CSV table of C-alpha atoms and ligand atoms in Angstrom, one decimal:
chain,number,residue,atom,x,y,z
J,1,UNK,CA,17.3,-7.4,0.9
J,2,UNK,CA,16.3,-3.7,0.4
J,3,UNK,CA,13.4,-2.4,0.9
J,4,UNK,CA,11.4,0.0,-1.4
J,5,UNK,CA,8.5,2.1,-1.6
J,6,UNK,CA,6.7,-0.3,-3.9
J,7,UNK,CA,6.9,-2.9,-1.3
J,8,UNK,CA,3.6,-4.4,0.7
J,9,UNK,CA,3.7,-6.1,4.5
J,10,UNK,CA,0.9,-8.0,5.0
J,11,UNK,CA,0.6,-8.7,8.7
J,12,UNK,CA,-1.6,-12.0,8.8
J,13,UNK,CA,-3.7,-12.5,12.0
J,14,UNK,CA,-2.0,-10.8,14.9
J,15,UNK,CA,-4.9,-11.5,17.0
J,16,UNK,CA,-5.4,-12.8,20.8
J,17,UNK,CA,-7.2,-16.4,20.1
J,18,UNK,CA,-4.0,-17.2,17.8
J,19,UNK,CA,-1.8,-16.1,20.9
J,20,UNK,CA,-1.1,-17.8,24.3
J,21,UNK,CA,-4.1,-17.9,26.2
J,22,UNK,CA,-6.0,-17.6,23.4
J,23,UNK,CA,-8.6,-20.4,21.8
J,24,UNK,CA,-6.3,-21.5,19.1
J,25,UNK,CA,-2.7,-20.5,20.7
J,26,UNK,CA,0.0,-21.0,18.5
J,27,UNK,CA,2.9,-21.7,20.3
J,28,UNK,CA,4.9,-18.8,20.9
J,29,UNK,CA,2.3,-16.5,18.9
J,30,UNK,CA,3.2,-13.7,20.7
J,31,UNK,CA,6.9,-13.6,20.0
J,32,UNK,CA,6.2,-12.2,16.2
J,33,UNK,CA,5.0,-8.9,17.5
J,34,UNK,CA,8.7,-7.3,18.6
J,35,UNK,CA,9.9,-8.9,15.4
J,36,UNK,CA,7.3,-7.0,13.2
J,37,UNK,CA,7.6,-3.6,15.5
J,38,UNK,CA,11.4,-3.7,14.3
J,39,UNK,CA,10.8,-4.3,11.1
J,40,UNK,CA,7.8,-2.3,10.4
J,41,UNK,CA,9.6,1.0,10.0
J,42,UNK,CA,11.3,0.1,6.7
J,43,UNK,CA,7.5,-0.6,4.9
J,44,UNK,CA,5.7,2.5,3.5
J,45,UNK,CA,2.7,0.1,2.8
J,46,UNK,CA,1.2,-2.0,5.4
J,47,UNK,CA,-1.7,-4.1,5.5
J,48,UNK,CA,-3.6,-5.9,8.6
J,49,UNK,CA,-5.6,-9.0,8.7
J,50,UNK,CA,-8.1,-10.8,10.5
J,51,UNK,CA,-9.5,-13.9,11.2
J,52,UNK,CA,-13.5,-13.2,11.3
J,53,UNK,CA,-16.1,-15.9,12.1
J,54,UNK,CA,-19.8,-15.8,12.3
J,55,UNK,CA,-20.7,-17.8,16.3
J,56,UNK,CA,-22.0,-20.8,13.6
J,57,UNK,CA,-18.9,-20.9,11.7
J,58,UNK,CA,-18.2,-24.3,9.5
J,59,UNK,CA,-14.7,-23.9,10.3
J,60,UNK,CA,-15.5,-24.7,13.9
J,61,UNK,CA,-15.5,-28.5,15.8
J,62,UNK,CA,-18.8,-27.3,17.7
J,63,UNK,CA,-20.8,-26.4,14.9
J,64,UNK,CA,-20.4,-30.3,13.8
J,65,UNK,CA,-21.9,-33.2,16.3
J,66,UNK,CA,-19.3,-35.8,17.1
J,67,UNK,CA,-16.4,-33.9,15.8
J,68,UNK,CA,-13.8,-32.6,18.2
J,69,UNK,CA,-11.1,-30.0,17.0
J,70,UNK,CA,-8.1,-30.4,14.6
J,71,UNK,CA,-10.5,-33.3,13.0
J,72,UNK,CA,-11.2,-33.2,9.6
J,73,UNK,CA,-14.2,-32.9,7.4
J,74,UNK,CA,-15.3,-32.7,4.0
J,75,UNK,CA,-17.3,-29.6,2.8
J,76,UNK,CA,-18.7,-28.7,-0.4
J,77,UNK,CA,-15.4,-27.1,-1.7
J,78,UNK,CA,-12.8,-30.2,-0.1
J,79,UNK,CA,-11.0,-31.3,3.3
J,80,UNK,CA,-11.6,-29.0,6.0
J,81,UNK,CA,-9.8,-28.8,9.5
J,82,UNK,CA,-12.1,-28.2,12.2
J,83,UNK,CA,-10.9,-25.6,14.9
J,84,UNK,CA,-11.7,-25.1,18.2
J,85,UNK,CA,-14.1,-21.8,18.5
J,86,UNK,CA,-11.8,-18.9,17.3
J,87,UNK,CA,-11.6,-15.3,16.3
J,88,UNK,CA,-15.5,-15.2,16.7
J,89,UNK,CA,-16.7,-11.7,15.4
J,90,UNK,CA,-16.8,-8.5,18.0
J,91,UNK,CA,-15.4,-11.2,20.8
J,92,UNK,CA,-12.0,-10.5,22.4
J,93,UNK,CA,-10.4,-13.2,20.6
J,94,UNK,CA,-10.9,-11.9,17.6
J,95,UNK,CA,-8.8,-8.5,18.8
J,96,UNK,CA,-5.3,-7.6,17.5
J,97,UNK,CA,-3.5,-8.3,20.5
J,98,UNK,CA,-2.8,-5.6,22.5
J,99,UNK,CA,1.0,-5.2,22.0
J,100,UNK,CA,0.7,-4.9,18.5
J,101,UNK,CA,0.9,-1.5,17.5
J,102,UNK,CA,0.5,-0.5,13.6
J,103,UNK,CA,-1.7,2.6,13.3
J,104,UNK,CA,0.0,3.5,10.0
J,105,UNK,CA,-1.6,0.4,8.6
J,106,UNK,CA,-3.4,1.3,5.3
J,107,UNK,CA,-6.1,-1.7,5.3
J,108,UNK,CA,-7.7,-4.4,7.9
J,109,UNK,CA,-9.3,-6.8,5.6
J,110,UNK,CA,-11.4,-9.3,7.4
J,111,UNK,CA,-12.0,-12.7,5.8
J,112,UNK,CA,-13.7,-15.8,6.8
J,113,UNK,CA,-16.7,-14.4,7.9
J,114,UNK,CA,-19.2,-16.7,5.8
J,115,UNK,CA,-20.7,-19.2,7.1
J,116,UNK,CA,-19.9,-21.9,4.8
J,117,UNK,CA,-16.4,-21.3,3.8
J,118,UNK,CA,-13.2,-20.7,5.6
J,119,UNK,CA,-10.5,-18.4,4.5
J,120,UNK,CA,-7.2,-19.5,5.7
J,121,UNK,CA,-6.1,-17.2,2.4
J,122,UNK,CA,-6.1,-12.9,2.5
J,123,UNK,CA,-6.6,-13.1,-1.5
J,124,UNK,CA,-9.3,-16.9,-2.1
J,125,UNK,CA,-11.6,-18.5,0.5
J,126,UNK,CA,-10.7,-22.3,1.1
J,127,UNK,CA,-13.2,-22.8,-2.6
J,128,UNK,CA,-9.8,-21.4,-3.9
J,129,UNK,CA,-11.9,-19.2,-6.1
J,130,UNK,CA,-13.8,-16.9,-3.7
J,131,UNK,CA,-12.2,-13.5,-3.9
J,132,UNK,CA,-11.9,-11.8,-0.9
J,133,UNK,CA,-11.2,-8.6,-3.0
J,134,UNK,CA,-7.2,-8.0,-2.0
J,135,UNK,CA,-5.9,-8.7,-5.5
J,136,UNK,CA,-8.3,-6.3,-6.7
J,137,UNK,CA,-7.5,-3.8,-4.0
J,138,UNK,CA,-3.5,-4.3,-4.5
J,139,UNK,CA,-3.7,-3.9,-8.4
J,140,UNK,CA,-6.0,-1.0,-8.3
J,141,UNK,CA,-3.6,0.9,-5.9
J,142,UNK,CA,-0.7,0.0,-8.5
J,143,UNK,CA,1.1,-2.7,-6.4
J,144,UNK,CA,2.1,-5.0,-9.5
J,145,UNK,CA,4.8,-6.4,-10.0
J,146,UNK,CA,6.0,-4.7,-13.3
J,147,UNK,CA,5.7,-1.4,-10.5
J,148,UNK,CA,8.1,-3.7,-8.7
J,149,UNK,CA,6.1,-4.7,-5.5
J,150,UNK,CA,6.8,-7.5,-3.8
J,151,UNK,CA,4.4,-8.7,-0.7
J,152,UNK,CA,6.2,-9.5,2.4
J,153,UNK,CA,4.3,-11.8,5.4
J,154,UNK,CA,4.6,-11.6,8.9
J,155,UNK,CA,2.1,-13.4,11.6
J,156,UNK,CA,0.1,-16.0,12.5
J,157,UNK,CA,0.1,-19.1,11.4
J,158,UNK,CA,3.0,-20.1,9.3
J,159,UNK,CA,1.5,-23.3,7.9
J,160,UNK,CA,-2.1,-21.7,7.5
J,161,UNK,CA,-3.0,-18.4,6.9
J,162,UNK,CA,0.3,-17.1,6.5
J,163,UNK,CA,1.6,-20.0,4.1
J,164,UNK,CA,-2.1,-19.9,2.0
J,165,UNK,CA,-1.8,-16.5,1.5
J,166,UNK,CA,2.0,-16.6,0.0
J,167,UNK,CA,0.9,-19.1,-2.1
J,168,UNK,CA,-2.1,-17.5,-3.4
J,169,UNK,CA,0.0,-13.9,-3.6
J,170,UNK,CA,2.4,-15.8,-6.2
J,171,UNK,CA,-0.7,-17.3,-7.8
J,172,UNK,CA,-1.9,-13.8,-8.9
J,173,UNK,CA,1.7,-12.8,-9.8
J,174,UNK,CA,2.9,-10.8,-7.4
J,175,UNK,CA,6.2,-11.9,-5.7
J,176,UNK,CA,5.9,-13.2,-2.6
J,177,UNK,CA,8.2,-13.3,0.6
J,178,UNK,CA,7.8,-14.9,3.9
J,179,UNK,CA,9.9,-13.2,7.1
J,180,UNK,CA,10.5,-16.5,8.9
J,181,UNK,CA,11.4,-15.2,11.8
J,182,UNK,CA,8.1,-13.3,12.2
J,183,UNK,CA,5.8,-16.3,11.5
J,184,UNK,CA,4.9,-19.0,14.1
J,185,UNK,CA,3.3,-22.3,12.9
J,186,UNK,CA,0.3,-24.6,14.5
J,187,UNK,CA,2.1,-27.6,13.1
J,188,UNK,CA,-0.3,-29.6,12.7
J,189,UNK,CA,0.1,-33.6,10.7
J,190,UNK,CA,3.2,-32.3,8.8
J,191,UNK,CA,2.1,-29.0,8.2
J,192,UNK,CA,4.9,-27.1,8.1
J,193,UNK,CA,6.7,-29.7,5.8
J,194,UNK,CA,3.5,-29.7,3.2
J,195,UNK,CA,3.3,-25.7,3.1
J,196,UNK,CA,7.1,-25.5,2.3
J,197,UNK,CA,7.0,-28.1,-0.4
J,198,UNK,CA,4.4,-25.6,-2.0
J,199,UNK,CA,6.6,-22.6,-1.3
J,200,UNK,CA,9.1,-24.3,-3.0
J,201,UNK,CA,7.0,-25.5,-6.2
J,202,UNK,CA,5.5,-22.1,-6.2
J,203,UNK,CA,8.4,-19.7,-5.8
J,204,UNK,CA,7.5,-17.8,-2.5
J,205,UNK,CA,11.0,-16.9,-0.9
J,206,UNK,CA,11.8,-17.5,2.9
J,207,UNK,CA,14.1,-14.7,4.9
J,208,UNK,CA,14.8,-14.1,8.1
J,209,UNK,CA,14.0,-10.0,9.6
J,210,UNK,CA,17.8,-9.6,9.9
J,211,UNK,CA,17.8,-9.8,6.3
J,212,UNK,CA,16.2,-6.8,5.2
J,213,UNK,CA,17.8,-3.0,4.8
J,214,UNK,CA,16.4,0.2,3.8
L,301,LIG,C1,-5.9,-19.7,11.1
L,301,LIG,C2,-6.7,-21.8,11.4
L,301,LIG,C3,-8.0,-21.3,11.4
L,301,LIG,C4,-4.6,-18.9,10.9
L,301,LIG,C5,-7.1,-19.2,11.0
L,301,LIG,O1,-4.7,-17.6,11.1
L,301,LIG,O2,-3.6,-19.4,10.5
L,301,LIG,N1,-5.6,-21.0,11.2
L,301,LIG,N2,-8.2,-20.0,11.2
L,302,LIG,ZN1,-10.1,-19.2,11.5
């Protein structure tokens, strides 16, 4: 698959609480930084984000009394997954890890920093109707896809922020692909196996880094 000028990468959540050692390691987290270094290069547009949580976050086991993490609750908005602590604003979880090295990246755009929501999503908080602004952002810069842009995702995790925000990409029109090979996934209840019934329902395309040319 070529790449062209129109074309967005979304790097979702490089950050060290999703990596090994971190609070919420995904296994093998770090192992999608080389993949996205090689394929960086080929994107003219590319966009960072990251996981953002106020200390009282709802998102978070210790913020409800009895609950333990990976439990799950209801909200206001629906089902909720409760983490462990994570990504915890100006902490060093909440850092891009250290390898990752993308200072041509044209926007960091932080979500899930109210108290009452989560965001596994770049484009709708866990409400599903929450805008975080990102479809705004993309259509006001022109990346449509009559201008022929298509959103590619790389990072952390597969089968949550990564696989929400795919979905969510094709649910405001823009094509959506997933580079498999630079994604790792929690796995979490059959998580992997729900998210990619969706991608298939919804249209978003899986393909490895190999697969894509200048
Ligand atoms: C994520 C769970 C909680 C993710 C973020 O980045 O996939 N998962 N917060
Ligand atoms: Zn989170």
């Amino acid at each position: 698959m070529q790449i062209t000028p129109q074309d967005v990468l979304i790097v979702i959540d490089v950050q060290n609480d999703f990596c090994p050692g971190g609070a919420l390691a995904v296994p093998g987290g770090n192992a999608v930084i080389p993949a996205i270094h090689r394929i960086a290069p080929l994107f003219q547009h590319i966009l960072l984000t990251q996981d953002w949580h106020p200390p009282d976050h709802s998102s978070f086991a210790s913020a409800h009394p009895g609950k333990k993490p990976f439990d799950t609750i209801n909200l206001a908005y629906g089902a909720q997954t409760l983490w462990p602590d994570h990504c915890t604003q100006q902490t060093p979880g909440a850092e891009f890890h250290p390898d990752l090295r993308l200072p041509q990246a044209e926007l960091i755009l932080r979500k899930g920093f109210r108290r009452n929501i989560d965001s596994y999503s770049a484009f709708f908080e866990n409400d599903r109707t929450t805008a975080t602004g990102l479809a705004g952002y993309l259509r006001e810069r022109g990346f449509t896809e009559t201008n022929g842009t298509r959103i590619f995702f790389a990072g952390l995790a597969y089968d949550y922020c990564v696989g929400y925000s795919a979905l969510d990409a094709r649910r405001v029109g823009l094509p959506a692909v997933i580079l498999r090979d630079a994604c790792r996934a929690i796995d979490l209840n059959g998580s992997v196996a729900d998210i990619e019934k969706q991608f298939l329902q919804a249209g978003v395309q899986l393909i490895d880094t190999a697969d894509l040319s200048a």
